[in-house]
Tab-separated table of C-alpha atoms and ligand atoms in Angstrom:
chain	number	residue	atom	x	y	z
A	1	MET	CA	-0.154	-0.021	-0.123
A	2	LEU	CA	1.353	3.728	-0.630
A	3	ASN	CA	1.533	6.189	2.382
A	4	LYS	CA	-0.186	8.921	2.469
A	5	ILE	CA	1.774	11.825	1.928
A	6	ILE	CA	-0.553	14.620	0.513
A	7	PRO	CA	-3.069	16.034	3.078
A	8	GLU	CA	-6.528	15.153	2.351
A	9	ASN	CA	-8.443	18.749	2.419
A	10	SER	CA	-5.448	19.449	-0.529
A	11	ILE	CA	-7.061	16.384	-2.436
A	12	GLN	CA	-10.422	17.470	-1.963
A	13	LYS	CA	-10.116	21.169	-2.296
A	14	SER	CA	-8.370	20.457	-5.573
A	15	LYS	CA	-10.628	17.486	-6.923
A	16	LYS	CA	-13.790	19.956	-6.824
A	17	ILE	CA	-11.813	22.683	-8.149
A	18	ILE	CA	-10.988	20.869	-10.935
A	19	GLU	CA	-14.767	19.032	-11.022
A	20	HIS	CA	-15.898	22.711	-11.901
A	21	CYS	CA	-12.564	23.683	-14.334
A	22	ASN	CA	-12.779	23.094	-18.177
A	23	LYS	CA	-9.461	25.171	-19.606
A	24	ILE	CA	-6.950	23.604	-17.994
A	25	VAL	CA	-3.293	25.062	-18.374
A	26	ILE	CA	-0.155	23.072	-17.101
A	27	ILE	CA	2.892	25.606	-16.339
A	28	THR	CA	6.396	24.515	-15.635
A	29	HIS	CA	9.656	26.161	-14.938
A	30	VAL	CA	11.713	27.535	-17.787
A	31	SER	CA	14.774	25.346	-18.828
A	32	PRO	CA	12.039	21.787	-18.494
A	33	ASP	CA	14.387	18.673	-17.343
A	34	GLY	CA	12.564	15.217	-17.382
A	35	ASP	CA	10.727	15.767	-13.929
A	36	ALA	CA	8.997	18.714	-15.244
A	37	ILE	CA	8.151	17.450	-18.523
A	38	GLY	CA	7.624	14.664	-17.526
A	39	SER	CA	4.970	15.413	-14.734
A	40	SER	CA	3.440	17.878	-16.899
A	41	LEU	CA	2.382	15.541	-19.106
A	42	ALA	CA	1.578	12.862	-17.652
A	43	LEU	CA	-0.799	15.155	-15.942
A	44	TYR	CA	-2.215	16.453	-18.957
A	45	HIS	CA	-3.103	12.864	-20.539
A	46	PHE	CA	-4.741	12.234	-17.246
A	47	LEU	CA	-7.036	15.358	-17.597
A	48	LEU	CA	-7.405	14.867	-21.098
A	49	GLU	CA	-8.904	11.041	-20.150
A	50	TRP	CA	-11.108	13.161	-17.264
A	51	GLY	CA	-12.614	15.027	-20.748
A	52	LYS	CA	-11.035	18.288	-20.065
A	53	GLU	CA	-9.236	20.706	-22.225
A	54	VAL	CA	-5.909	20.716	-21.327
A	55	ASN	CA	-2.980	22.792	-23.008
A	56	VAL	CA	0.496	22.255	-21.097
A	57	LEU	CA	2.910	25.761	-21.413
A	58	VAL	CA	6.553	26.456	-21.145
A	59	PRO	CA	8.924	29.120	-21.238
A	60	ASN	CA	11.757	27.798	-23.318
A	61	ASN	CA	12.159	24.811	-25.393
A	62	PHE	CA	12.899	21.482	-24.104
A	63	PRO	CA	16.268	18.336	-24.748
A	64	GLY	CA	15.381	16.295	-27.787
A	65	PHE	CA	15.971	13.158	-25.217
A	66	LEU	CA	12.238	14.077	-24.121
A	67	LYS	CA	10.532	14.654	-26.736
A	68	TRP	CA	9.423	10.885	-27.427
A	69	MET	CA	6.958	11.201	-24.609
A	70	ASP	CA	3.607	11.175	-25.680
A	71	GLY	CA	2.383	14.658	-25.967
A	72	ALA	CA	5.328	16.461	-26.429
A	73	LYS	CA	4.448	18.062	-29.911
A	74	ASP	CA	1.466	19.508	-28.463
A	75	ILE	CA	3.243	21.416	-25.729
A	76	VAL	CA	3.264	25.448	-26.569
A	77	VAL	CA	6.883	26.564	-25.955
A	78	ALA	CA	6.477	30.090	-25.152
A	79	GLU	CA	9.212	31.980	-26.558
A	80	TRP	CA	8.147	30.585	-30.159
A	81	ARG	CA	4.031	31.248	-29.582
A	82	GLU	CA	3.898	34.280	-27.672
A	83	ASN	CA	0.352	35.357	-28.413
A	84	THR	CA	-0.887	31.680	-28.490
A	85	ALA	CA	0.933	30.941	-24.636
A	86	LYS	CA	-0.609	34.229	-23.550
A	87	GLU	CA	-4.187	33.630	-24.692
A	88	LEU	CA	-4.465	30.132	-23.076
A	89	ILE	CA	-3.089	31.632	-19.706
A	90	GLN	CA	-6.066	34.521	-20.124
A	91	ALA	CA	-8.629	31.881	-20.787
A	92	ALA	CA	-7.975	29.407	-18.716
A	93	ASP	CA	-10.472	28.756	-16.070
A	94	LEU	CA	-7.760	26.546	-14.094
A	95	ILE	CA	-3.479	26.571	-13.811
A	96	PHE	CA	-1.392	24.078	-12.699
A	97	CYS	CA	1.945	25.072	-11.312
A	98	LEU	CA	4.090	21.894	-11.601
A	99	ASP	CA	7.819	22.019	-10.583
A	100	PHE	CA	8.580	25.125	-9.556
A	101	ASN	CA	8.029	26.735	-6.322
A	102	ALA	CA	8.777	30.500	-7.025
A	103	ARG	CA	7.178	32.463	-9.888
A	104	LYS	CA	9.975	34.070	-11.265
A	105	ARG	CA	11.236	30.203	-11.965
A	106	ILE	CA	8.593	30.683	-15.392
A	107	GLU	CA	10.221	34.291	-16.644
A	108	PRO	CA	8.816	35.656	-18.999
A	109	LEU	CA	5.148	34.282	-17.986
A	110	THR	CA	5.367	35.472	-14.890
A	111	PRO	CA	2.834	38.831	-15.271
A	112	TRP	CA	0.278	36.797	-17.312
A	113	LEU	CA	0.076	34.216	-14.115
A	114	GLU	CA	-0.287	36.556	-11.933
A	115	GLU	CA	-2.898	38.700	-13.747
A	116	ALA	CA	-4.909	35.615	-14.750
A	117	LYS	CA	-8.173	34.730	-12.880
A	118	ALA	CA	-7.531	30.934	-12.902
A	119	LYS	CA	-7.483	29.306	-9.767
A	120	LYS	CA	-4.183	28.067	-9.724
A	121	ILE	CA	-3.123	24.697	-8.042
A	122	MET	CA	0.908	24.220	-7.689
A	123	ILE	CA	2.577	20.547	-7.080
A	124	ASP	CA	5.800	20.665	-6.747
A	125	HIS	CA	8.907	19.043	-4.446
A	126	HIS	CA	11.350	22.256	-3.942
A	127	LEU	CA	11.927	24.356	-0.692
A	128	ASP	CA	10.405	27.156	0.069
A	129	PRO	CA	7.348	27.277	-2.225
A	130	GLU	CA	5.822	30.858	-2.637
A	131	ASN	CA	2.429	31.536	-1.278
A	132	PHE	CA	0.460	32.278	-4.604
A	133	CYS	CA	-1.805	29.212	-5.395
A	134	ASP	CA	-5.595	28.292	-3.908
A	135	VAL	CA	-3.822	25.059	-3.370
A	136	THR	CA	-0.246	24.267	-2.338
A	137	ILE	CA	0.947	20.388	-2.762
A	138	SER	CA	4.478	21.054	-2.030
A	139	HIS	CA	6.517	17.967	-0.769
A	140	PRO	CA	10.128	18.540	-0.853
A	141	GLU	CA	10.808	15.254	0.864
A	142	ILE	CA	9.831	13.440	-2.497
A	143	SER	CA	12.090	13.053	-4.912
A	144	SER	CA	10.228	13.931	-7.635
A	145	THR	CA	7.250	16.061	-9.166
A	146	SER	CA	6.266	13.244	-11.233
A	147	GLU	CA	5.856	10.963	-8.095
A	148	LEU	CA	3.230	13.346	-6.441
A	149	ILE	CA	1.518	13.390	-9.506
A	150	PHE	CA	1.288	9.524	-9.273
A	151	ARG	CA	0.142	10.151	-6.015
A	152	PHE	CA	-2.257	13.173	-6.885
A	153	ILE	CA	-4.534	10.804	-9.024
A	154	CYS	CA	-4.466	7.763	-6.904
A	155	ARG	CA	-5.390	9.442	-3.549
A	156	MET	CA	-8.539	11.223	-5.849
A	157	GLY	CA	-9.063	7.408	-6.169
A	158	MET	CA	-8.836	7.553	-10.049
A	159	PHE	CA	-6.263	5.376	-10.542
A	160	ASP	CA	-7.912	3.757	-13.353
A	161	VAL	CA	-8.423	6.862	-15.633
A	162	MET	CA	-4.162	6.774	-15.921
A	163	ASN	CA	-2.899	5.348	-18.825
A	164	ARG	CA	-0.309	3.923	-20.616
A	165	SER	CA	0.856	7.308	-21.340
A	166	CYS	CA	0.769	8.819	-18.158
A	167	ALA	CA	2.244	6.031	-16.898
A	168	GLU	CA	5.510	6.601	-19.074
A	169	CYS	CA	5.657	10.295	-18.729
A	170	ILE	CA	5.571	9.734	-14.603
A	171	TYR	CA	8.187	6.887	-14.748
A	172	ALA	CA	10.271	9.351	-17.419
A	173	GLY	CA	10.071	12.535	-14.557
A	174	MET	CA	10.884	10.163	-11.424
A	175	MET	CA	13.798	8.369	-13.563
A	176	THR	CA	15.238	11.892	-14.104
A	177	ASP	CA	15.329	13.261	-10.799
A	178	THR	CA	16.682	10.621	-9.221
A	179	GLY	CA	19.754	9.566	-11.404
A	180	ALA	CA	17.728	6.390	-12.725
A	181	PHE	CA	17.266	5.676	-9.056
A	182	THR	CA	20.896	6.462	-7.555
A	183	TYR	CA	19.916	9.301	-5.426
A	184	ASN	CA	17.226	10.381	-2.908
A	185	SER	CA	15.614	7.194	-4.012
A	186	ASN	CA	15.883	4.800	-1.216
A	187	ASP	CA	12.038	5.573	-0.206
A	188	LYS	CA	10.257	2.140	-0.909
A	189	HIS	CA	7.474	3.735	-1.730
A	190	ILE	CA	9.133	4.712	-4.859
A	191	TYR	CA	9.350	0.793	-5.970
A	192	TYR	CA	5.977	0.369	-5.092
A	193	ILE	CA	4.657	2.845	-7.421
A	194	ILE	CA	7.050	1.299	-10.622
A	195	GLY	CA	5.441	-1.591	-9.478
A	196	GLU	CA	2.032	0.206	-10.746
A	197	LEU	CA	3.592	1.792	-13.383
A	198	LEU	CA	4.398	-1.507	-15.098
A	199	GLU	CA	0.798	-2.898	-14.549
A	200	LYS	CA	-0.127	0.088	-16.518
A	201	GLY	CA	2.584	-1.158	-19.675
A	202	ILE	CA	5.576	1.053	-19.614
A	203	ASP	CA	8.438	-0.370	-20.276
A	204	LYS	CA	10.988	0.563	-18.111
A	205	ASP	CA	14.168	-0.568	-19.919
A	206	GLY	CA	13.257	1.470	-23.029
A	207	ILE	CA	12.442	4.363	-21.303
A	208	TYR	CA	15.850	4.558	-19.533
A	209	ASP	CA	17.109	3.753	-23.534
A	210	LYS	CA	15.195	6.799	-24.854
A	211	ILE	CA	16.217	8.988	-22.132
A	212	TYR	CA	20.168	8.073	-21.518
A	213	ASN	CA	20.934	6.236	-25.089
A	214	HIS	CA	20.522	9.108	-27.920
A	215	TYR	CA	22.770	11.759	-27.711
A	216	SER	CA	25.273	12.790	-30.357
A	217	GLU	CA	28.313	12.091	-31.109
A	218	CYS	CA	29.150	15.557	-30.770
A	219	ARG	CA	27.732	15.509	-27.111
A	220	LEU	CA	30.123	12.714	-25.991
A	221	ARG	CA	33.204	14.401	-27.639
A	222	LEU	CA	32.449	17.395	-25.303
A	223	GLN	CA	31.911	15.211	-22.036
A	224	GLY	CA	35.535	13.673	-22.985
A	225	TYR	CA	36.466	17.456	-23.344
A	226	ILE	CA	35.424	19.131	-20.080
A	227	LEU	CA	36.479	16.419	-17.960
A	228	TYR	CA	40.233	15.759	-19.210
A	229	GLU	CA	40.647	19.734	-19.968
A	230	LYS	CA	37.684	22.073	-18.534
A	231	MET	CA	37.131	20.051	-14.387
A	232	LYS	CA	38.545	21.788	-11.938
A	233	ILE	CA	39.397	20.292	-8.701
A	234	TYR	CA	39.921	22.284	-5.152
A	235	GLU	CA	40.760	19.387	-3.332
A	236	PRO	CA	41.103	21.872	0.326
A	237	TYR	CA	37.728	22.411	-0.393
A	238	HIS	CA	36.413	19.266	-1.572
A	239	ALA	CA	35.037	21.194	-4.876
A	240	ALA	CA	35.287	20.543	-8.050
A	241	LEU	CA	34.226	23.026	-11.091
A	242	ILE	CA	33.642	22.718	-14.522
A	243	THR	CA	33.217	25.580	-17.002
A	244	LEU	CA	32.287	26.002	-20.552
A	245	SER	CA	32.612	28.863	-22.474
A	246	HIS	CA	29.993	30.416	-25.531
A	247	GLU	CA	33.026	29.444	-28.644
A	248	GLU	CA	33.522	25.802	-26.827
A	249	GLN	CA	29.710	25.094	-26.935
A	250	GLN	CA	29.725	26.276	-30.917
A	251	ARG	CA	32.870	24.144	-30.984
A	252	PHE	CA	31.006	20.741	-29.492
A	253	GLN	CA	27.885	21.830	-31.559
A	254	TRP	CA	26.264	22.248	-28.330
A	255	LYS	CA	22.574	21.415	-27.765
A	256	LYS	CA	19.721	21.986	-25.392
A	257	GLY	CA	20.189	18.919	-22.899
A	258	ASP	CA	24.167	18.021	-24.307
A	259	THR	CA	24.964	19.417	-20.586
A	260	GLU	CA	22.926	17.693	-18.578
A	261	GLY	CA	24.151	15.618	-15.745
A	262	PHE	CA	27.341	16.606	-16.151
A	263	VAL	CA	27.783	18.796	-13.043
A	264	ASN	CA	26.782	15.396	-11.006
A	265	MET	CA	30.623	13.780	-12.849
A	266	PRO	CA	33.143	15.388	-10.557
A	267	LEU	CA	31.081	13.781	-7.675
A	268	SER	CA	32.117	10.542	-8.300
A	269	ILE	CA	35.628	11.591	-7.006
A	270	ASP	CA	36.256	9.882	-3.876
A	271	GLY	CA	36.126	13.350	-1.283
A	272	ILE	CA	34.402	15.743	-3.709
A	273	VAL	CA	31.190	16.746	-2.041
A	274	PHE	CA	30.246	19.910	-3.607
A	275	SER	CA	30.427	20.263	-7.717
A	276	ALA	CA	29.569	23.407	-9.772
A	277	PHE	CA	29.176	23.460	-13.688
A	278	ILE	CA	29.241	27.158	-14.819
A	279	ARG	CA	27.664	27.557	-18.836
A	280	GLU	CA	27.604	30.732	-20.983
A	281	GLU	CA	24.727	31.797	-22.113
A	282	GLU	CA	23.544	34.266	-24.858
A	283	ASN	CA	22.902	36.830	-22.386
A	284	MET	CA	23.586	35.775	-18.505
A	285	VAL	CA	26.016	32.965	-17.683
A	286	LYS	CA	24.192	29.479	-15.850
A	287	ILE	CA	25.256	27.734	-13.001
A	288	SER	CA	24.144	24.281	-11.723
A	289	LEU	CA	25.439	23.377	-8.192
A	290	ARG	CA	25.263	19.703	-6.753
A	291	SER	CA	26.618	18.608	-3.559
A	292	LYS	CA	26.496	15.456	-1.631
A	293	GLY	CA	25.547	14.633	2.377
A	294	ASP	CA	25.414	17.583	4.810
A	295	PHE	CA	26.656	20.638	2.198
A	296	SER	CA	23.733	22.732	1.312
A	297	ALA	CA	24.104	23.442	-2.532
A	298	ASN	CA	20.561	25.005	-1.869
A	299	ARG	CA	22.072	27.325	0.403
A	300	PHE	CA	25.389	28.359	-1.892
A	301	ALA	CA	23.207	28.486	-4.464
A	302	ALA	CA	20.760	31.118	-2.787
A	303	GLU	CA	23.504	33.289	-1.087
A	304	ILE	CA	26.004	33.468	-3.901
A	305	PHE	CA	23.989	33.326	-6.965
A	306	ASN	CA	20.787	34.685	-5.788
A	307	GLY	CA	19.372	30.764	-7.124
A	308	GLY	CA	17.648	28.090	-5.378
A	309	GLY	CA	16.560	24.191	-5.824
A	310	HIS	CA	16.611	21.776	-3.671
A	311	PHE	CA	18.976	20.554	-0.405
A	312	ASN	CA	21.912	18.308	-2.902
A	313	ALA	CA	20.949	20.392	-6.289
A	314	ALA	CA	20.422	23.665	-7.134
A	315	GLY	CA	21.097	26.593	-9.817
A	316	GLY	CA	21.403	29.800	-10.538
A	317	GLU	CA	22.265	32.450	-12.933
A	318	PHE	CA	24.958	35.602	-13.271
A	319	TYR	CA	24.528	38.800	-15.258
A	320	GLY	CA	27.824	39.609	-16.106
A	321	LYS	CA	31.246	37.678	-18.118
A	322	LEU	CA	32.157	34.243	-17.194
A	323	ASP	CA	35.224	34.861	-15.874
A	324	ASP	CA	33.247	37.101	-13.076
A	325	ALA	CA	31.315	34.223	-12.353
A	326	ILE	CA	34.253	31.753	-11.607
A	327	ASP	CA	35.994	34.366	-10.241
A	328	LEU	CA	32.600	34.913	-7.352
A	329	PHE	CA	32.309	30.762	-7.031
A	330	GLU	CA	36.046	30.662	-6.358
A	331	LYS	CA	35.936	33.600	-3.707
A	332	ALA	CA	32.785	32.208	-1.876
A	333	LEU	CA	34.318	29.015	-1.455
A	334	PRO	CA	36.689	30.047	1.324
A	335	LYS	CA	33.412	31.300	3.188
A	336	TYR	CA	32.169	27.661	3.239
A	337	ASN	CA	35.821	26.340	4.439
A	338	ASN	CA	33.667	25.020	8.139
A	339	GLN	CA	30.843	23.256	5.980
A	340	LEU	CA	33.248	22.129	3.128
A	341	THR	CA	35.903	20.913	5.502
A	342	PHE	CA	34.218	19.372	8.177
A	343	PHE	CA	31.627	17.072	6.267
A	344	THR	CA	29.872	13.968	6.736
A	345	VAL	CA	28.473	12.085	3.704
A	346	HIS	CA	25.279	9.579	4.855
A	347	PRO	CA	24.898	6.780	2.384
A	348	SER	CA	21.489	7.350	3.220
A	349	ALA	CA	20.884	11.062	2.841
A	350	ASN	CA	17.436	11.945	1.109
A	351	HIS	CA	17.063	16.126	0.957
B	1	5GP	P1	19.894	21.887	-12.837
B	1	5GP	O1	21.206	22.557	-12.256
B	1	5GP	O2	19.243	20.988	-13.062
B	1	5GP	O3	19.628	23.583	-13.941
B	1	5GP	O4	18.937	22.926	-11.538
B	1	5GP	C1	18.804	22.061	-10.594
B	1	5GP	C2	18.147	22.599	-9.389
B	1	5GP	O5	18.236	23.315	-9.013
B	1	5GP	C3	16.240	22.493	-9.881
B	1	5GP	O6	15.545	21.413	-9.304
B	1	5GP	C4	16.302	23.594	-10.134
B	1	5GP	O7	15.036	24.095	-9.848
B	1	5GP	C5	16.882	24.787	-9.606
B	1	5GP	N1	17.200	25.885	-9.870
B	1	5GP	C6	18.378	25.890	-11.185
B	1	5GP	N2	18.741	26.937	-11.724
B	1	5GP	C7	17.612	27.965	-10.960
B	1	5GP	C8	17.654	29.124	-10.378
B	1	5GP	O8	18.097	30.165	-11.583
B	1	5GP	N3	16.509	29.744	-10.109
B	1	5GP	C9	16.244	29.094	-8.796
B	1	5GP	N4	16.006	29.619	-7.673
B	1	5GP	N5	16.516	27.679	-8.612
B	1	5GP	C10	17.023	26.933	-10.371
B	2	MN	MN1	11.677	18.019	-10.401
C-alpha cells in the first residue's frame, strides 16, 4: 500500500476545483527537465482522459531526449508562440504550476500568471514554496514532482483513469530526478509505484534507453573534453568546477540537454562533495550546483547566485561575464570552508 503524503483537504479541494473547471493550462519551469516535462505530460494525459480541455505550456524549449514522450509535440513553447501562450493563460479557468516553487522560475510568463483569473494549484517538491496558489501541494521530501502526480491521481481515487502514456511520463520524471534511481531514491514507496506503473504497461528499460542512449557524437566528445581539459579540483574544499564558454559550445555543436548531468560527474571522485558547472549563455551565465551529504547546494545557490532549488541540487543565474562568475564561485569557497571541510556523507541521505 502507498503511504499518504498529500493532506486530505488539499486532495478534496483540488478535486472540487478540477470538477468545476474545463479549460486547464499546465505550466512548468524554464529550461524544463525530465521531471518538469514528465509531470506536466502525465497530468495532461490524465486530465484529457477526464474529458478536460488541456494545454501544457513551457517558457522555452526542452531537450530532444524528452521529445519521444506522448504529447510532447503538442506542448506550447512560449518563446516561439508568445500570443498563443498569453491567450491560453488568459482563457484558462484552472492553472497547474508544476515542478516550480517561485513565480520568477517561469519568466517571461510571470506577469500573465499573476494577472490570470484562473484558480491555481501548485504541485512541487522544491524548498520554500511561494504562496500564490489556491492549493499548494509542496513536498520537498519527495524526490520528484512526477511521483507527486502519481500520488495525486491515486488519492483522488482515479488510478483507473491513468493510461499508459500517463504512466510512461511519470516513470520518466521519477527516473530523471533520481539519476535513474541512484540518489534520493531510498524510499521504498518509489518501488511500489514503479510496480504499479509496470502494471499500466510501461517499458521501463525502453524509457531508460530513450533518455540516456540517444545523444549525438559531439555530445560524447564534449563530455570527454570537459573531463580531460576543463574540470578543476579544489582539493582543500572538496569541491570541483567545470566551465564552458560560448565558443566551446559552438565548437562541439552544443544543443539543449547536451550538458545535462555533467555537473554530477565530479561527485564520483572520492572526497569531492560539492560540484559546480558554469556555462555561458547568450545574455547570462547559468550555474548548476550539486552536493553530497550535509553540504547545502541550495544555500550556496541562494547566497552567492541569488538562486535556489533542492538541498543537494540547486542552480542560479549570473548577469555578467563568465570569468566574473567563475571568480565569484572561487572567492565564495573559503566562506564555506567549515561546512565543506568537516563534512559527513550519509550513504542514505535523502534531502
Ligand atoms: P539544474 O542544475 O539541473 O539546472 O537545476 C537543479 C535544481 O536547481 C533544479 O531543481 C532547479 O529547479 C533549481 N534551479 C536551477 N536554476 C535555478 C535558478 O536560477 N533559480 C532557482 N531558484 N532555482 C534554480
Ligand atoms: Mn523536479
